[in-house]
Amino acid sequence: ILPGYAEEETKDHRFCVGVRRRGRDAASWVGADSIIHNGGHPNLLKALSDDFEVAEGIRKQIADTQAVGGIGFCFALDDDIPVRSSGVTMLPNLERVGGFVIPTFSDPSLAPEGKHLMITHQFVPDPSVKSEIGKGREDLYEAIPWLADHGEEICVHTYHRNWPCNRAPQGAELPMDIGVEGIRLVGDGVKGHGWMMVEGIAANLHQAVDEISAGMRA
């Protein structure tokens, strides 16, 4: 990301953004007056040229915040289950698993007719992922009494480091605005306290759009 004046074709815009298509070596330049970035704070800082000033305090806060690893279970459920919503169900008393969602109540195409898909979210306090998978599974069956009778485990997946999820711990309070006019961050890197999953990713989107729009009208 360069200042707009860096390239002739983008000189009438605030930003000059390099875009490289997969399989092609050369980048093309796209002009933009605002950027809403969902790739996380470290990736944004890497993309910004030295022409943009970011306060040292913000840089240190970003450097000191580590991405969070996670584990997700996917279960196939029958239709005889007590939960009848696609919203996030929190499991606040567990040490590892944060909650689950059953998206097939919003999009039935995600499972065969008469079945549902349940996806869980679990953070990883210990680097031994295999051990944490086992402990998380135990937590789930203890916390959800109907799961053993109505669910079948399909798969389990893990993610860590710079994967596009959980870019910052919940409540890390990384700023949406890093001090560069026209740029706002959204997504997993800026989830506030109490937010998780899809709701957490989208929580600050309206504010980001409103601030960007206000800046363009000024």
Short mmCIF file of C-alpha atoms in Angstrom, two decimals:
data_model
loop_
_atom_site.label_atom_id
_atom_site.label_comp_id
_atom_site.label_asym_id
_atom_site.label_seq_id
_atom_site.Cartn_x
_atom_site.Cartn_y
_atom_site.Cartn_z
CA ILE A 1 0.00 0.00 0.00
CA LEU A 2 1.58 3.24 -1.22
CA PRO A 3 0.43 6.85 -1.38
CA GLY A 4 -1.79 7.46 -4.38
CA TYR A 5 0.79 9.68 -6.07
CA ALA A 6 3.26 6.77 -6.30
CA GLU A 7 1.85 5.65 -9.67
CA GLU A 8 0.49 7.71 -12.53
CA GLU A 9 -2.75 5.73 -12.80
CA THR A 10 -3.57 6.21 -9.09
CA LYS A 11 -2.44 9.80 -8.56
CA ASP A 12 -6.01 11.04 -8.06
CA HIS A 13 -6.57 8.67 -5.13
CA ARG A 14 -5.38 8.57 -1.54
CA PHE A 15 -3.87 5.10 -1.84
CA CYS A 16 -2.06 3.07 -4.46
CA VAL A 17 -2.70 -0.61 -3.74
CA GLY A 18 -0.65 -3.35 -5.36
CA VAL A 19 -2.74 -6.35 -6.39
CA ARG A 20 -1.13 -9.56 -7.62
CA ARG A 21 -3.27 -12.33 -9.09
CA ARG A 22 -2.36 -15.90 -8.23
CA GLY A 23 0.00 -17.38 -10.80
CA ARG A 24 1.19 -14.00 -12.09
CA ASP A 25 4.46 -12.35 -11.16
CA ALA A 26 3.57 -8.76 -12.00
CA ALA A 27 1.33 -6.67 -9.74
CA SER A 28 -1.25 -4.21 -11.00
CA TRP A 29 -1.93 -0.94 -9.21
CA VAL A 30 -5.40 0.01 -8.03
CA GLY A 31 -6.35 3.44 -6.73
CA ALA A 32 -8.43 3.68 -3.55
CA ASP A 33 -9.56 6.47 -1.25
CA SER A 34 -10.37 4.18 1.66
CA ILE A 35 -9.43 0.68 2.80
CA ILE A 36 -11.30 -1.67 5.13
CA HIS A 37 -8.77 -4.35 6.06
CA ASN A 38 -9.66 -7.74 7.55
CA GLY A 39 -6.23 -9.34 7.33
CA GLY A 40 -5.04 -8.53 10.83
CA HIS A 41 -2.79 -5.80 12.20
CA PRO A 42 0.63 -7.42 11.54
CA ASN A 43 -0.23 -8.04 7.88
CA LEU A 44 -1.45 -4.47 7.46
CA LEU A 45 1.77 -3.06 8.89
CA LYS A 46 3.78 -5.25 6.51
CA ALA A 47 1.72 -4.01 3.57
CA LEU A 48 2.00 -0.31 4.40
CA SER A 49 4.95 1.53 2.93
CA ASP A 50 7.18 3.70 5.10
CA ASP A 51 5.33 6.73 3.74
CA PHE A 52 2.62 6.13 6.35
CA GLU A 53 3.36 6.91 9.98
CA VAL A 54 2.07 4.58 12.70
CA ALA A 55 2.73 5.54 16.32
CA GLU A 56 5.36 3.46 18.09
CA GLY A 57 2.93 2.68 20.91
CA ILE A 58 0.49 1.09 18.46
CA ARG A 59 3.29 -0.85 16.76
CA LYS A 60 4.42 -2.21 20.15
CA GLN A 61 0.87 -3.18 21.12
CA ILE A 62 0.51 -5.10 17.86
CA ALA A 63 3.91 -6.77 18.22
CA ASP A 64 3.09 -7.86 21.78
CA THR A 65 -0.24 -9.45 20.80
CA GLN A 66 0.00 -13.05 19.67
CA ALA A 67 -2.49 -14.82 17.44
CA VAL A 68 -4.51 -17.48 19.25
CA GLY A 69 -4.60 -21.10 18.23
CA GLY A 70 -7.92 -22.85 18.09
CA ILE A 71 -9.62 -26.20 17.64
CA GLY A 72 -12.96 -26.80 15.98
CA PHE A 73 -15.08 -29.94 16.02
CA CYS A 74 -17.73 -30.63 13.39
CA PHE A 75 -20.64 -32.89 14.34
CA ALA A 76 -23.49 -34.32 12.30
CA LEU A 77 -26.73 -34.03 14.28
CA ASP A 78 -30.13 -35.57 13.77
CA ASP A 79 -33.19 -33.32 13.84
CA ASP A 80 -34.32 -34.36 17.32
CA ILE A 81 -32.21 -31.80 19.18
CA PRO A 82 -33.30 -29.17 21.73
CA VAL A 83 -31.37 -26.28 20.19
CA ARG A 84 -33.33 -24.82 17.26
CA SER A 85 -31.30 -21.73 16.34
CA SER A 86 -28.31 -20.82 14.20
CA GLY A 87 -27.07 -18.30 16.76
CA VAL A 88 -23.95 -18.86 18.85
CA THR A 89 -24.58 -20.92 21.98
CA MET A 90 -22.05 -20.00 24.66
CA LEU A 91 -20.62 -22.56 27.10
CA PRO A 92 -19.14 -20.16 29.67
CA ASN A 93 -18.25 -22.63 32.43
CA LEU A 94 -15.83 -24.75 30.41
CA GLU A 95 -12.05 -24.38 30.53
CA ARG A 96 -11.49 -24.78 26.80
CA VAL A 97 -14.61 -24.85 24.63
CA GLY A 98 -16.23 -21.45 24.18
CA GLY A 99 -19.41 -22.43 22.40
CA PHE A 100 -21.01 -23.87 19.29
CA VAL A 101 -23.14 -22.89 16.34
CA ILE A 102 -25.59 -24.89 14.21
CA PRO A 103 -25.55 -23.00 10.88
CA THR A 104 -27.98 -25.36 9.12
CA PHE A 105 -30.90 -23.55 10.73
CA SER A 106 -29.93 -20.62 8.50
CA ASP A 107 -28.55 -22.59 5.54
CA PRO A 108 -30.02 -26.13 5.33
CA SER A 109 -27.85 -26.90 2.29
CA LEU A 110 -24.87 -27.43 4.62
CA ALA A 111 -26.18 -30.88 5.60
CA PRO A 112 -28.32 -33.66 4.08
CA GLU A 113 -32.06 -33.43 4.58
CA GLY A 114 -33.04 -34.26 8.15
CA LYS A 115 -29.52 -33.58 9.46
CA HIS A 116 -27.74 -30.61 10.97
CA LEU A 117 -24.13 -29.43 11.18
CA MET A 118 -22.72 -28.28 14.50
CA ILE A 119 -19.38 -26.45 14.69
CA THR A 120 -17.61 -25.83 18.00
CA HIS A 121 -14.86 -23.38 18.99
CA GLN A 122 -12.09 -24.13 21.46
CA PHE A 123 -8.95 -22.21 22.35
CA VAL A 124 -5.63 -23.98 22.87
CA PRO A 125 -3.92 -23.23 26.21
CA ASP A 126 -1.30 -25.95 25.71
CA PRO A 127 0.96 -26.49 22.66
CA SER A 128 0.14 -30.20 22.68
CA VAL A 129 -2.69 -30.05 20.15
CA LYS A 130 -3.52 -33.77 20.23
CA SER A 131 -3.92 -33.66 23.99
CA GLU A 132 -6.10 -30.56 23.76
CA ILE A 133 -8.35 -32.22 21.18
CA GLY A 134 -9.03 -35.05 23.61
CA LYS A 135 -9.70 -32.70 26.51
CA GLY A 136 -12.00 -30.56 24.39
CA ARG A 137 -13.97 -33.60 23.27
CA GLU A 138 -14.49 -34.60 26.91
CA ASP A 139 -15.66 -31.06 27.73
CA LEU A 140 -18.21 -31.14 24.93
CA TYR A 141 -19.82 -34.44 25.87
CA GLU A 142 -20.01 -33.40 29.53
CA ALA A 143 -21.47 -29.95 28.77
CA ILE A 144 -23.96 -31.03 26.08
CA PRO A 145 -25.90 -33.98 27.49
CA TRP A 146 -27.82 -34.68 24.26
CA LEU A 147 -24.71 -34.79 22.04
CA ALA A 148 -23.90 -38.48 22.60
CA ASP A 149 -27.38 -39.59 21.54
CA HIS A 150 -27.97 -37.17 18.68
CA GLY A 151 -24.51 -36.34 17.30
CA GLU A 152 -21.68 -37.99 15.39
CA GLU A 153 -18.22 -36.44 15.14
CA ILE A 154 -17.30 -35.75 11.50
CA CYS A 155 -13.90 -34.09 11.83
CA VAL A 156 -11.72 -31.85 13.93
CA HIS A 157 -9.52 -29.04 12.63
CA THR A 158 -6.88 -26.81 14.19
CA TYR A 159 -5.47 -23.40 13.29
CA HIS A 160 -2.69 -21.21 14.62
CA ARG A 161 -0.26 -18.38 13.90
CA ASN A 162 -1.29 -16.34 10.86
CA TRP A 163 -4.30 -18.34 9.75
CA PRO A 164 -7.31 -16.15 8.93
CA CYS A 165 -9.07 -16.63 12.25
CA ASN A 166 -8.39 -15.66 15.86
CA ARG A 167 -5.75 -13.15 14.78
CA ALA A 168 -5.85 -11.71 18.31
CA PRO A 169 -7.10 -12.98 21.68
CA GLN A 170 -10.64 -12.04 22.63
CA GLY A 171 -10.54 -8.69 24.38
CA ALA A 172 -7.03 -7.77 23.21
CA GLU A 173 -8.47 -4.36 22.29
CA LEU A 174 -6.23 -3.75 19.30
CA PRO A 175 -7.33 -0.47 17.69
CA MET A 176 -9.55 -0.41 14.64
CA ASP A 177 -7.85 2.87 13.68
CA ILE A 178 -4.03 2.74 13.62
CA GLY A 179 -3.75 6.42 12.83
CA VAL A 180 -3.67 6.30 9.02
CA GLU A 181 -6.57 8.33 7.66
CA GLY A 182 -8.78 6.29 5.36
CA ILE A 183 -7.87 2.86 6.77
CA ARG A 184 -9.90 0.87 9.30
CA LEU A 185 -9.50 -2.72 10.46
CA VAL A 186 -12.29 -5.23 10.93
CA GLY A 187 -12.50 -8.96 11.58
CA ASP A 188 -10.78 -11.37 13.93
CA GLY A 189 -8.04 -8.95 14.89
CA VAL A 190 -10.37 -6.47 16.59
CA LYS A 191 -12.94 -8.57 18.47
CA GLY A 192 -13.98 -6.95 21.74
CA HIS A 193 -14.87 -8.57 25.05
CA GLY A 194 -17.71 -11.07 24.78
CA TRP A 195 -17.58 -11.47 21.00
CA MET A 196 -16.74 -14.69 19.18
CA MET A 197 -17.23 -16.53 15.87
CA VAL A 198 -19.14 -14.75 13.09
CA GLU A 199 -20.68 -12.15 15.39
CA GLY A 200 -17.23 -11.22 16.68
CA ILE A 201 -15.80 -10.88 13.20
CA ALA A 202 -18.59 -8.52 12.13
CA ALA A 203 -18.98 -6.65 15.43
CA ASN A 204 -17.23 -3.42 14.44
CA LEU A 205 -18.00 -3.41 10.72
CA HIS A 206 -20.75 -0.78 10.95
CA GLN A 207 -18.51 1.56 12.92
CA ALA A 208 -15.67 1.11 10.45
CA VAL A 209 -17.91 1.90 7.48
CA ASP A 210 -19.43 4.92 9.27
CA GLU A 211 -16.00 6.36 10.10
CA ILE A 212 -14.69 5.79 6.58
CA SER A 213 -17.81 7.40 5.10
CA ALA A 214 -17.56 10.39 7.43
CA GLY A 215 -13.94 10.91 6.47
CA MET A 216 -14.75 10.84 2.76
CA ARG A 217 -17.52 13.43 3.22
CA ALA A 218 -15.29 15.79 5.21
#
